Amino acid sequence: MADEARMNGTLVLAGTPIGDVTDAPPRLAAELAGADVIAAEDTRRLRRLTQALGVQTRGRVVSYFEGNESQRTPELVEALTGGARVLLVTDAGMPSVSDPGYRLVAAAVEHEIRVTAVPGPSAVLTALALSGLPVDRFCFEGFLPRKAGERLSRLREVADERRTLVYFEAPHRLDDTLAAMAEVFGAGRRAAVCRELTKTYEEVRRGGLGELAAWAAEGVRGEITVVVEGAPAPGPGEVGPEELVRRVRVREEAGERRKEAIAAVAAEAGVPKREVFDAVVAAKNEARTGSAPSRTSS
């Protein structure tokens, strides 16, 4: 296996500018010029990028996008196991971050092929830094589902998430998404809509979700990243039994066992596990008998 690893090539994940081409890292030009194979999400955009950087490519250029990712991956792995240096670039930002790349990286790792990266601009981190919201803890949620019901369900899963949330969104769905966020998170929850980052018409609009939804209803253009403030930490006794039960149900629907879900909800709400357990049992009894749940605590 060690001899095979030495024969293998290298997979290079290269970050590309999210707007301003002068943000391209210096190594990107060298990797574009020296790669044996360049896998690009959009070969036309790649051509414009190489022209802007003044780079002459010598390697074979192939398309690698969502529609052909599954079929193209074995071909690229074959090139890698044959010793090729394969460069993966997407339209903007880092491959694999809501872009093609995960399948190829997983396959390369499985074949013990070296994987490295040319760090570059990231819309996620750029928007987070510009948002004015807490940056010490955050989570990236990618794109929300297009269907309204699925979108609401996904948002409810993170309604109690205390970390700052980062989303990508298409401009024509932004108003619906912000309205859904206002419904689930509350109209006053702080957020920032970052549009056309690093480009000529860059704009960062900050405010409550309700206010931002009204603004977006007038129409917004460009590449969009949305940053949303995390849920406030509730004080002791502020979370009622119905809310405790709802949080446990959300975690169970996401695949957690009830015992673990109860423990996690108790920790985040700052209440004893027994209180959460009693609320879940009372709700279960109410559903079975139709009687009102007991308000007594142990």
Phi, psi and omega in degrees: 000325179296320178296321179297319180297323180291329181283335183295157175273208182224136173263125181245119175267119187246123174287137179241157183304141176272356179192283182286117185296338180287354174280356181301131179294146182305324182294337185299316181299318180295320180291321177297320182286329187259352184293144174281325178223135174244118177260115187239138178298321178221111184294333178290319177295323177299317180299318178294323180294314181295324177296317181294327180272354181068038184254136172257119179271146178248343185276168177285135180254128178230154177277144179213094184226179186306322184289335182236011185302314183295319183284326185279335185302312179302324179296319180288323177297322178298318177297319180295316180291342176273002176102005183284153171262111184254125180255126179251123177231145175246183187297323181197141178082200185270133172305150179083339180271089187058026178222166176302150177147326185302314183299319181291319178297314180299318180293320179296317179298318180299326180268011179058040176266138180294134177237128178225179184218150168256100183300144181208189182300149179223123178296327181299305184288325179296313179296318180300315181294325182277345189293330186082006179260165182304137183241000184290330177220129180208163175222143181260124184253001177064215178269139174281158176301152182284326182285138187302314182297317179293324179296314179298319180299316180296320180293322179296330179298331183245018182300331182257008180293124183271348175282154174296138184253138178236131181231152164261149176207149176281144184301325183284350176251000187299316183296318178294320180294315180295323177296319178295319177297319178297322179294317185274315185271338186108137184296336183271354180299128183290145180205169176220131174257117182254121188239135175055048183302133180068004180262178185303318185256037178305138179212137173238113181255120183247149178161188175286157182298323178296316178297317180291325178296319178295320177296315183291338180297340179280351179106130181225142179243162172100180177283131189240134169232131182248130178244128185236135177299143177290165180293142178292148178285122180288148175280165180304132178082359183278341182261119182281171183298322179298320180290322177299316179296319180299317181294320177296317181299318179299316180292321178295319179295335178277357175112357180284148172288152185301319181300314180292322180297317179297316180297318181293318180295318178300318181294316183286333180270349179071036180232161178296148178301327181299324180294320178291317179300315180297322180295320179294316180296317180297319179294322178296318178295320179297318180296326183281323186254341182080006179273162180288142181290148178289142179260003181283146178245155181277000000 
